[in-house]
mmCIF file of C-alpha atoms in Angstrom:
data_model
loop_
_atom_site.group_PDB
_atom_site.id
_atom_site.type_symbol
_atom_site.label_atom_id
_atom_site.label_comp_id
_atom_site.label_asym_id
_atom_site.label_seq_id
_atom_site.Cartn_x
_atom_site.Cartn_y
_atom_site.Cartn_z
ATOM 1 C CA UNK Q 424 18.292 -17.203 11.614
ATOM 2 C CA UNK Q 425 19.422 -17.734 15.231
ATOM 3 C CA UNK Q 426 16.462 -17.593 17.610
ATOM 4 C CA UNK Q 427 18.365 -15.055 19.671
ATOM 5 C CA UNK Q 428 18.103 -12.628 16.734
ATOM 6 C CA UNK Q 429 14.301 -12.425 16.918
ATOM 7 C CA UNK Q 430 13.306 -8.846 17.688
ATOM 8 C CA UNK Q 431 9.538 -8.734 17.125
ATOM 9 C CA UNK Q 432 6.662 -11.036 16.268
ATOM 10 C CA UNK Q 433 3.395 -9.764 14.794
ATOM 11 C CA UNK Q 434 0.177 -11.594 14.073
ATOM 12 C CA UNK Q 435 -0.748 -11.195 10.409
ATOM 13 C CA UNK Q 436 -3.640 -11.770 8.039
ATOM 14 C CA UNK Q 437 -3.059 -13.819 4.919
ATOM 15 C CA UNK Q 438 -5.739 -13.973 2.227
ATOM 16 C CA UNK Q 439 -8.108 -12.273 4.692
ATOM 17 C CA UNK Q 440 -7.593 -15.033 7.256
ATOM 18 C CA UNK Q 441 -5.949 -14.436 10.636
ATOM 19 C CA UNK Q 442 -3.547 -17.274 9.973
ATOM 20 C CA UNK Q 443 -0.021 -15.871 9.735
ATOM 21 C CA UNK Q 444 2.783 -14.386 11.782
ATOM 22 C CA UNK Q 445 5.658 -12.159 10.726
ATOM 23 C CA UNK Q 446 8.964 -12.530 12.535
ATOM 24 C CA UNK Q 447 11.375 -9.584 12.529
ATOM 25 C CA UNK Q 448 15.084 -10.082 13.192
ATOM 26 C CA UNK Q 449 17.778 -7.775 14.505
ATOM 27 C CA UNK Q 450 19.519 -7.628 11.114
ATOM 28 C CA UNK Q 451 16.310 -5.982 9.736
ATOM 29 C CA UNK Q 452 15.230 -9.035 7.779
ATOM 30 C CA UNK Q 453 11.838 -10.638 8.309
ATOM 31 C CA UNK Q 454 9.879 -13.728 7.355
ATOM 32 C CA UNK Q 455 6.125 -14.266 6.916
ATOM 33 C CA UNK Q 456 4.776 -17.658 7.987
ATOM 34 C CA UNK Q 457 1.248 -18.727 7.062
ATOM 35 C CA UNK Q 458 -0.102 -21.286 9.547
ATOM 36 C CA UNK Q 459 -3.732 -22.105 8.650
ATOM 37 C CA UNK Q 460 -4.313 -23.977 11.907
ATOM 38 C CA UNK Q 461 -4.998 -21.244 14.487
ATOM 39 C CA UNK Q 462 -4.134 -23.476 17.425
ATOM 40 C CA UNK Q 463 -0.792 -24.376 15.850
ATOM 41 C CA UNK Q 464 -0.103 -20.693 15.206
ATOM 42 C CA UNK Q 465 -0.675 -19.794 18.848
ATOM 43 C CA UNK Q 466 1.445 -22.721 20.011
ATOM 44 C CA UNK Q 467 4.330 -21.601 17.794
ATOM 45 C CA UNK Q 468 4.125 -18.006 19.029
ATOM 46 C CA UNK Q 469 3.910 -19.140 22.650
ATOM 47 C CA UNK Q 470 6.910 -21.422 22.159
ATOM 48 C CA UNK Q 471 9.007 -18.703 20.501
ATOM 49 C CA UNK Q 472 8.233 -16.106 23.164
ATOM 50 C CA UNK Q 473 8.886 -18.549 26.000
ATOM 51 C CA UNK Q 474 12.336 -19.631 24.814
ATOM 52 C CA UNK Q 475 15.107 -18.155 26.936
ATOM 53 C CA UNK Q 476 17.126 -17.303 23.812
ATOM 54 C CA UNK Q 477 14.238 -15.286 22.393
ATOM 55 C CA UNK Q 478 12.327 -13.629 25.180
ATOM 56 C CA UNK Q 479 14.904 -11.021 26.135
ATOM 57 C CA UNK Q 480 12.437 -8.148 26.197
ATOM 58 C CA UNK Q 481 9.829 -10.046 24.139
ATOM 59 C CA UNK Q 482 6.748 -11.720 25.575
ATOM 60 C CA UNK Q 483 3.364 -12.909 24.350
ATOM 61 C CA UNK Q 484 1.778 -9.770 25.822
ATOM 62 C CA UNK Q 485 3.857 -7.688 23.381
ATOM 63 C CA UNK Q 486 1.971 -9.191 20.432
ATOM 64 C CA UNK Q 487 -1.066 -6.952 20.457
ATOM 65 C CA UNK Q 488 -3.858 -5.871 18.087
ATOM 66 C CA UNK Q 489 -2.701 -3.176 15.620
ATOM 67 C CA UNK Q 490 -4.543 -0.243 17.182
ATOM 68 C CA UNK Q 491 -3.272 -1.199 20.647
ATOM 69 C CA UNK Q 492 0.283 -1.556 19.357
ATOM 70 C CA UNK Q 493 0.247 1.993 17.943
ATOM 71 C CA UNK Q 494 -0.877 3.407 21.295
ATOM 72 C CA UNK Q 495 1.555 1.300 23.296
ATOM 73 C CA UNK Q 496 4.537 2.387 21.214
ATOM 74 C CA UNK Q 497 3.341 6.009 21.346
ATOM 75 C CA UNK Q 498 4.056 6.318 17.630
ATOM 76 C CA UNK Q 499 1.804 9.312 17.038
ATOM 77 C CA UNK Q 500 3.206 11.259 19.976
ATOM 78 C CA UNK Q 501 6.777 10.580 18.826
ATOM 79 C CA UNK Q 502 5.921 11.758 15.310
ATOM 80 C CA UNK Q 503 4.232 14.901 16.622
ATOM 81 C CA UNK Q 504 7.316 15.753 18.675
ATOM 82 C CA UNK Q 505 9.519 15.405 15.592
ATOM 83 C CA UNK Q 506 11.254 12.274 16.869
ATOM 84 C CA UNK Q 507 10.141 10.378 13.748
ATOM 85 C CA UNK Q 508 10.274 11.549 10.144
ATOM 86 C CA UNK Q 509 7.147 11.394 8.001
ATOM 87 C CA UNK Q 510 8.671 8.451 6.134
ATOM 88 C CA UNK Q 511 9.462 6.522 9.319
ATOM 89 C CA UNK Q 512 6.025 7.218 10.774
ATOM 90 C CA UNK Q 513 4.263 5.976 7.644
ATOM 91 C CA UNK Q 514 6.424 2.843 7.651
ATOM 92 C CA UNK Q 515 5.590 2.235 11.318
ATOM 93 C CA UNK Q 516 1.857 2.628 10.640
ATOM 94 C CA UNK Q 517 2.086 0.297 7.654
ATOM 95 C CA UNK Q 518 3.823 -2.338 9.763
ATOM 96 C CA UNK Q 519 1.315 -2.005 12.594
ATOM 97 C CA UNK Q 520 -1.558 -2.277 10.099
ATOM 98 C CA UNK Q 521 -0.261 -5.545 8.683
ATOM 99 C CA UNK Q 522 1.426 -4.249 5.541
ATOM 100 C CA UNK Q 523 4.526 -6.231 4.678
ATOM 101 C CA UNK Q 524 7.288 -6.432 2.085
ATOM 102 C CA UNK Q 525 6.736 -10.202 2.317
ATOM 103 C CA UNK Q 526 3.150 -10.061 0.992
ATOM 104 C CA UNK Q 527 2.544 -8.293 -2.331
ATOM 105 C CA UNK Q 528 -1.201 -8.243 -1.691
ATOM 106 C CA UNK Q 529 -0.564 -6.243 1.499
ATOM 107 C CA UNK Q 530 2.489 -4.226 0.495
ATOM 108 C CA UNK Q 531 3.267 -0.959 2.335
ATOM 109 C CA UNK Q 532 1.326 1.943 0.837
ATOM 110 C CA UNK Q 533 2.577 5.541 0.540
ATOM 111 C CA UNK Q 534 0.851 8.612 -0.889
ATOM 112 C CA UNK Q 535 1.469 10.466 -4.097
ATOM 113 C CA UNK Q 536 2.928 13.733 -2.797
ATOM 114 C CA UNK Q 537 3.863 15.860 -5.814
ATOM 115 C CA UNK Q 538 1.296 16.811 -8.461
ATOM 116 C CA UNK Q 539 3.588 18.725 -10.857
ATOM 117 C CA UNK Q 540 5.425 16.472 -13.299
ATOM 118 C CA UNK Q 541 5.801 18.942 -16.169
ATOM 119 C CA UNK Q 542 7.727 21.936 -14.771
ATOM 120 C CA UNK Q 543 11.463 22.247 -15.292
ATOM 121 C CA UNK Q 544 11.916 23.559 -11.762
ATOM 122 C CA UNK Q 545 9.962 22.501 -8.701
ATOM 123 C CA UNK Q 546 9.109 24.922 -5.896
ATOM 124 C CA UNK Q 547 8.754 22.870 -2.721
ATOM 125 C CA UNK Q 548 7.590 25.985 -0.868
ATOM 126 C CA UNK Q 549 4.492 26.351 -3.043
ATOM 127 C CA UNK Q 550 1.268 24.542 -2.042
ATOM 128 C CA UNK Q 551 0.484 24.234 -5.765
ATOM 129 C CA UNK Q 552 3.290 21.673 -6.028
ATOM 130 C CA UNK Q 553 1.486 19.230 -3.769
ATOM 131 C CA UNK Q 554 -1.406 16.821 -4.091
ATOM 132 C CA UNK Q 555 -4.417 17.361 -1.790
ATOM 133 C CA UNK Q 556 -3.834 14.779 0.942
ATOM 134 C CA UNK Q 557 -7.328 15.182 2.377
ATOM 135 C CA UNK Q 558 -8.864 13.362 -0.581
ATOM 136 C CA UNK Q 559 -8.300 9.859 -1.978
ATOM 137 C CA UNK Q 560 -6.747 9.575 -5.426
ATOM 138 C CA UNK Q 561 -10.126 8.792 -6.957
ATOM 139 C CA UNK Q 562 -11.613 12.051 -5.683
ATOM 140 C CA UNK Q 563 -8.899 14.445 -6.884
ATOM 141 C CA UNK Q 564 -10.411 14.869 -10.352
ATOM 142 C CA UNK Q 565 -13.912 16.332 -9.938
ATOM 143 C CA UNK Q 566 -15.111 15.267 -13.393
ATOM 144 C CA UNK Q 567 -14.027 11.673 -12.885
ATOM 145 C CA UNK Q 568 -15.433 11.679 -9.348
ATOM 146 C CA UNK Q 569 -18.882 12.610 -10.685
ATOM 147 C CA UNK Q 570 -18.745 9.500 -12.871
ATOM 148 C CA UNK Q 571 -17.821 7.348 -9.865
ATOM 149 C CA UNK Q 572 -20.643 8.876 -7.797
ATOM 150 C CA UNK Q 573 -23.226 8.278 -10.529
ATOM 151 C CA UNK Q 574 -22.229 4.627 -10.697
ATOM 152 C CA UNK Q 575 -22.229 4.394 -6.895
ATOM 153 C CA UNK Q 576 -25.726 5.818 -6.546
ATOM 154 C CA UNK Q 577 -27.213 3.638 -9.280
ATOM 155 C CA UNK Q 578 -25.532 0.403 -8.172
ATOM 156 C CA UNK Q 579 -27.739 -2.287 -6.717
ATOM 157 C CA UNK Q 580 -26.736 -5.902 -6.233
ATOM 158 C CA UNK Q 581 -29.781 -8.161 -6.680
ATOM 159 C CA UNK Q 582 -28.301 -10.652 -4.189
ATOM 160 C CA UNK Q 583 -27.825 -7.936 -1.568
ATOM 161 C CA UNK Q 584 -24.336 -9.245 -0.870
ATOM 162 C CA UNK Q 585 -22.223 -6.629 -2.638
ATOM 163 C CA UNK Q 586 -22.365 -3.203 -1.018
ATOM 164 C CA UNK Q 587 -22.169 0.031 -2.979
ATOM 165 C CA UNK Q 588 -18.641 1.063 -3.940
ATOM 166 C CA UNK Q 589 -17.030 3.982 -5.725
ATOM 167 C CA UNK Q 590 -13.881 2.266 -6.932
ATOM 168 C CA UNK Q 591 -13.697 -1.207 -8.430
ATOM 169 C CA UNK Q 592 -9.904 -1.200 -8.180
ATOM 170 C CA UNK Q 593 -7.750 -0.469 -5.145
ATOM 171 C CA UNK Q 594 -4.974 1.956 -4.250
ATOM 172 C CA UNK Q 595 -2.653 -0.928 -3.342
ATOM 173 C CA UNK Q 596 -2.472 -4.440 -4.782
ATOM 174 C CA UNK Q 597 -0.044 -7.095 -5.973
ATOM 175 C CA UNK Q 598 -0.601 -5.791 -9.499
ATOM 176 C CA UNK Q 599 0.309 -2.261 -8.368
ATOM 177 C CA UNK Q 600 3.586 -3.437 -6.828
ATOM 178 C CA UNK Q 601 4.475 -5.474 -9.922
ATOM 179 C CA UNK Q 602 3.631 -2.448 -12.097
ATOM 180 C CA UNK Q 603 5.962 -0.071 -10.266
ATOM 181 C CA UNK Q 604 8.790 -2.570 -9.678
ATOM 182 C CA UNK Q 605 8.624 -4.121 -13.144
ATOM 183 C CA UNK Q 606 12.356 -3.673 -13.773
ATOM 184 C CA UNK Q 607 13.510 -5.491 -10.631
ATOM 185 C CA UNK Q 608 13.292 -9.131 -9.613
ATOM 186 C CA UNK Q 609 11.344 -10.935 -8.295
ATOM 187 C CA UNK Q 610 8.716 -8.401 -9.342
ATOM 188 C CA UNK Q 611 9.358 -8.794 -13.073
ATOM 189 C CA UNK Q 612 8.518 -12.484 -12.717
ATOM 190 C CA UNK Q 613 5.381 -11.625 -10.737
ATOM 191 C CA UNK Q 614 4.352 -9.217 -13.493
ATOM 192 C CA UNK Q 615 4.792 -11.953 -16.121
ATOM 193 C CA UNK Q 616 2.769 -14.352 -13.957
ATOM 194 C CA UNK Q 617 -0.071 -11.831 -13.676
ATOM 195 C CA UNK Q 618 0.010 -11.306 -17.453
ATOM 196 C CA UNK Q 619 -0.344 -14.994 -18.348
ATOM 197 C CA UNK Q 620 3.324 -15.652 -19.036
ATOM 198 C CA UNK Q 621 4.428 -12.512 -20.880
ATOM 199 C CA UNK Q 622 5.081 -8.825 -20.307
ATOM 200 C CA UNK Q 623 2.042 -6.618 -20.722
ATOM 201 C CA UNK Q 624 1.799 -4.265 -23.720
ATOM 202 C CA UNK Q 625 4.519 -1.623 -23.382
ATOM 203 C CA UNK Q 626 2.040 1.269 -23.398
ATOM 204 C CA UNK Q 627 0.350 -0.162 -20.295
ATOM 205 C CA UNK Q 628 3.584 -0.676 -18.384
ATOM 206 C CA UNK Q 629 5.230 1.817 -16.027
ATOM 207 C CA UNK Q 630 7.220 3.914 -18.482
ATOM 208 C CA UNK Q 631 6.895 7.497 -17.188
ATOM 209 C CA UNK Q 632 6.331 8.991 -13.736
ATOM 210 C CA UNK Q 633 4.303 11.839 -15.225
ATOM 211 C CA UNK Q 634 2.148 9.511 -17.311
ATOM 212 C CA UNK Q 635 1.543 7.292 -14.273
ATOM 213 C CA UNK Q 636 0.317 10.339 -12.331
ATOM 214 C CA UNK Q 637 -1.908 11.437 -15.218
ATOM 215 C CA UNK Q 638 -3.398 7.957 -15.424
ATOM 216 C CA UNK Q 639 -4.195 8.065 -11.707
ATOM 217 C CA UNK Q 640 -5.932 11.399 -12.281
ATOM 218 C CA UNK Q 641 -7.955 10.491 -15.369
ATOM 219 C CA UNK Q 642 -8.109 6.702 -15.827
ATOM 220 C CA UNK Q 643 -11.518 5.160 -15.220
ATOM 221 C CA UNK Q 644 -9.989 2.288 -13.261
ATOM 222 C CA UNK Q 645 -6.728 3.712 -11.925
ATOM 223 C CA UNK Q 646 -6.589 4.934 -8.318
ATOM 224 C CA UNK Q 647 -3.098 3.712 -7.387
ATOM 225 C CA UNK Q 648 -1.103 5.289 -4.588
ATOM 226 C CA UNK Q 649 2.681 4.825 -4.328
ATOM 227 C CA UNK Q 650 5.019 2.349 -2.659
ATOM 228 C CA UNK Q 651 7.900 3.193 -0.266
ATOM 229 C CA UNK Q 652 10.553 2.682 -2.956
ATOM 230 C CA UNK Q 653 9.579 6.035 -4.504
ATOM 231 C CA UNK Q 654 11.256 7.673 -1.524
ATOM 232 C CA UNK Q 655 14.514 5.738 -1.155
ATOM 233 C CA UNK Q 656 15.343 3.417 -4.070
ATOM 234 C CA UNK Q 657 16.435 4.975 -7.388
ATOM 235 C CA UNK Q 658 17.392 1.587 -8.856
ATOM 236 C CA UNK Q 659 13.791 0.599 -9.598
ATOM 237 C CA UNK Q 660 13.575 3.412 -12.149
ATOM 238 C CA UNK Q 661 16.270 1.944 -14.415
ATOM 239 C CA UNK Q 662 16.210 -1.176 -16.570
ATOM 240 C CA UNK Q 663 19.507 -2.381 -15.126
ATOM 241 C CA UNK Q 664 18.632 -6.019 -15.891
ATOM 242 C CA UNK Q 665 18.250 -5.276 -19.605
ATOM 243 C CA UNK Q 666 14.746 -6.750 -19.761
ATOM 244 C CA UNK Q 667 13.045 -6.837 -23.144
ATOM 245 C CA UNK Q 668 9.925 -4.890 -22.201
ATOM 246 C CA UNK Q 669 8.747 -4.377 -25.753
ATOM 247 C CA UNK Q 670 7.925 -1.295 -27.807
ATOM 248 C CA UNK Q 671 5.220 1.314 -27.378
ATOM 249 C CA UNK Q 672 2.794 2.047 -30.213
ATOM 250 C CA UNK Q 673 4.960 4.968 -31.331
ATOM 251 C CA UNK Q 674 7.894 2.577 -31.783
ATOM 252 C CA UNK Q 675 9.789 3.649 -28.642
ATOM 253 C CA UNK Q 676 11.494 0.723 -26.937
ATOM 254 C CA UNK Q 677 10.766 0.576 -23.230
ATOM 255 C CA UNK Q 678 13.854 0.980 -21.047
ATOM 256 C CA UNK Q 679 14.386 3.264 -18.065
ATOM 257 C CA UNK Q 680 11.422 5.107 -16.555
ATOM 258 C CA UNK Q 681 11.012 8.613 -17.976
ATOM 259 C CA UNK Q 682 11.535 11.172 -15.222
ATOM 260 C CA UNK Q 683 9.873 14.589 -14.853
ATOM 261 C CA UNK Q 684 11.858 17.595 -16.196
ATOM 262 C CA UNK Q 685 12.796 18.671 -12.664
ATOM 263 C CA UNK Q 686 14.816 15.481 -12.064
ATOM 264 C CA UNK Q 687 17.893 14.777 -14.193
ATOM 265 C CA UNK Q 688 18.647 11.390 -12.632
ATOM 266 C CA UNK Q 689 16.788 8.706 -10.662
ATOM 267 C CA UNK Q 690 18.805 9.733 -7.602
ATOM 268 C CA UNK Q 691 17.648 13.333 -7.943
ATOM 269 C CA UNK Q 692 14.037 12.236 -8.384
ATOM 270 C CA UNK Q 693 14.152 10.170 -5.190
ATOM 271 C CA UNK Q 694 15.888 12.998 -3.317
ATOM 272 C CA UNK Q 695 13.282 15.591 -4.333
ATOM 273 C CA UNK Q 696 10.368 13.240 -3.704
ATOM 274 C CA UNK Q 697 11.734 12.535 -0.213
ATOM 275 C CA UNK Q 698 12.245 16.261 0.408
ATOM 276 C CA UNK Q 699 8.632 16.852 -0.573
ATOM 277 C CA UNK Q 700 7.450 14.107 1.782
ATOM 278 C CA UNK Q 701 9.321 15.732 4.673
ATOM 279 C CA UNK Q 702 8.287 19.297 3.759
ATOM 280 C CA UNK Q 703 6.419 21.608 6.125
ATOM 281 C CA UNK Q 704 3.364 21.493 3.864
ATOM 282 C CA UNK Q 705 3.129 17.702 3.939
ATOM 283 C CA UNK Q 706 3.940 17.558 7.656
ATOM 284 C CA UNK Q 707 0.951 19.833 8.280
ATOM 285 C CA UNK Q 708 -1.485 17.800 6.160
ATOM 286 C CA UNK Q 709 -0.281 14.184 6.276
ATOM 287 C CA UNK Q 710 -2.706 13.331 9.077
ATOM 288 C CA UNK Q 711 -5.585 13.809 6.623
ATOM 289 C CA UNK Q 712 -4.256 11.048 4.370
ATOM 290 C CA UNK Q 713 -3.722 8.825 7.411
ATOM 291 C CA UNK Q 714 -7.422 9.280 8.226
ATOM 292 C CA UNK Q 715 -8.275 7.858 4.795
ATOM 293 C CA UNK Q 716 -5.906 4.892 4.747
ATOM 294 C CA UNK Q 717 -5.532 3.860 8.393
ATOM 295 C CA UNK Q 718 -8.107 5.943 10.228
ATOM 296 C CA UNK Q 719 -11.721 6.867 10.823
ATOM 297 C CA UNK Q 720 -12.417 7.670 7.163
ATOM 298 C CA UNK Q 721 -11.336 4.207 6.066
ATOM 299 C CA UNK Q 722 -14.789 2.644 6.326
ATOM 300 C CA UNK Q 723 -18.394 3.321 7.238
ATOM 301 C CA UNK Q 724 -20.292 6.596 6.968
ATOM 302 C CA UNK Q 725 -17.165 8.761 7.184
ATOM 303 C CA UNK Q 726 -15.591 6.861 4.276
ATOM 304 C CA UNK Q 727 -18.713 7.484 2.197
ATOM 305 C CA UNK Q 728 -18.603 11.206 3.001
ATOM 306 C CA UNK Q 729 -14.935 11.312 1.975
ATOM 307 C CA UNK Q 730 -15.570 9.401 -1.295
ATOM 308 C CA UNK Q 731 -13.330 6.628 -0.005
ATOM 309 C CA UNK Q 732 -15.389 3.466 -0.585
ATOM 310 C CA UNK Q 733 -13.848 0.448 -2.313
ATOM 311 C CA UNK Q 734 -15.095 -2.958 -3.424
ATOM 312 C CA UNK Q 735 -16.406 -4.890 -0.432
ATOM 313 C CA UNK Q 736 -13.908 -7.766 -0.669
ATOM 314 C CA UNK Q 737 -10.993 -5.409 0.037
ATOM 315 C CA UNK Q 738 -12.152 -4.938 3.648
ATOM 316 C CA UNK Q 739 -11.249 -7.134 6.581
ATOM 317 C CA UNK Q 740 -14.192 -9.209 7.774
ATOM 318 C CA UNK Q 741 -16.173 -8.779 4.548
ATOM 319 C CA UNK Q 742 -16.302 -12.505 3.879
ATOM 320 C CA UNK Q 743 -15.571 -15.759 5.675
ATOM 321 C CA UNK Q 744 -13.719 -17.667 2.973
ATOM 322 C CA UNK Q 745 -13.779 -20.915 4.930
ATOM 323 C CA UNK Q 746 -17.593 -20.811 4.925
ATOM 324 C CA UNK Q 747 -17.800 -20.612 1.116
ATOM 325 C CA UNK Q 748 -18.740 -24.100 -0.083
ATOM 326 C CA UNK Q 749 -18.667 -23.645 -3.849
ATOM 327 C CA UNK Q 750 -15.076 -24.282 -5.102
ATOM 328 C CA UNK Q 751 -15.386 -21.920 -8.069
ATOM 329 C CA UNK Q 752 -16.799 -19.120 -5.928
ATOM 330 C CA UNK Q 753 -14.057 -19.602 -3.345
ATOM 331 C CA UNK Q 754 -11.357 -19.532 -6.046
ATOM 332 C CA UNK Q 755 -12.846 -16.329 -7.472
ATOM 333 C CA UNK Q 756 -12.892 -14.636 -4.058
ATOM 334 C CA UNK Q 757 -9.337 -15.732 -3.272
ATOM 335 C CA UNK Q 758 -8.120 -14.431 -6.637
ATOM 336 C CA UNK Q 759 -9.797 -11.064 -5.998
ATOM 337 C CA UNK Q 760 -8.221 -10.796 -2.547
ATOM 338 C CA UNK Q 761 -4.768 -11.938 -3.640
ATOM 339 C CA UNK Q 762 -4.341 -9.849 -6.771
ATOM 340 C CA UNK Q 763 -6.656 -6.860 -6.569
ATOM 341 C CA UNK Q 764 -6.108 -5.262 -3.203
ATOM 342 C CA UNK Q 765 -6.692 -5.375 0.537
ATOM 343 C CA UNK Q 766 -7.432 -2.432 2.810
ATOM 344 C CA UNK Q 767 -5.059 -2.152 5.811
ATOM 345 C CA UNK Q 768 -6.187 -2.875 9.347
ATOM 346 C CA UNK Q 769 -7.872 0.176 10.864
ATOM 347 C CA UNK Q 770 -5.585 1.830 13.422
ATOM 348 C CA UNK Q 771 -7.607 4.902 14.424
ATOM 349 C CA UNK Q 772 -11.329 5.506 14.959
ATOM 350 C CA UNK Q 773 -11.009 9.221 15.742
ATOM 351 C CA UNK Q 774 -9.517 12.041 13.624
ATOM 352 C CA UNK Q 775 -5.725 11.778 13.585
ATOM 353 C CA UNK Q 776 -4.027 14.775 15.221
ATOM 354 C CA UNK Q 777 -1.915 17.138 13.152
ATOM 355 C CA UNK Q 778 1.819 17.291 13.647
#
């Protein structure tokens, strides 16, 4: 890329270390660079922002902490005034919070919006069509939530290192991205890597939107949210590469993703899902989900009240990996962080305003 094409530079975490930068270019491409030496990282950023070919409107002072960046760009105010769509606002928050298409362990996270995957026709004017955005996925099923709470209240780590948690899995992880994007490269290869060199059993793969939702409502270890592709990319729902994904237990060969009755084609599914995301109902309640993922209910006492507490290693600052001396323990922690989820940077410490 020509240096003159650099549009933005953001500091990034990588494997829970503040060791990376992400460079965004004017052609909408980007690159993530991990630079373990903090001094070298700062020198590179200083050099890039000081070059005459780069610093047209870009300076070191523009590279700010996530919560400061959101305020400086007045993202929330622009969204409230209707200058940004719900999709664009969520993408902007994801970017500010360190989520990146270049890091599967910190991939952009989007909410499940629709809860009805069995009706032939979908009424986007009815509140019954929509998921409750004020609660995390793990708290939407009261019966399952009681099980999580019982485990939470009885949990005690004899070492005192592991804090109580409701959910042992996360709403966003490299495994989640590989699960949803199984039919597209390079994600198919990532999936095979995660499954020790082969595709997982067909029944456990992403084969039906409705079944995926049901699993997130009832599975003891499934609290996945969605990824942005559910709102703009119909191609990921078809097996256009002709991958041999195996057969389910009932003998059905896995191919394209099974769509809900209200969507005849992948394009229609994406269109309706995007309509739902931009609906008046979601516009009026989306701030409640933002509180959970990026806001004041992300951690601490408010997270506990909202049943929004995840395994301690998913949170920024939970562990100093460089201080871990035991090689096996360090490898275990790094594997957990890389494959099983990281919570975004916290952008808001007060309730997010409604639109």
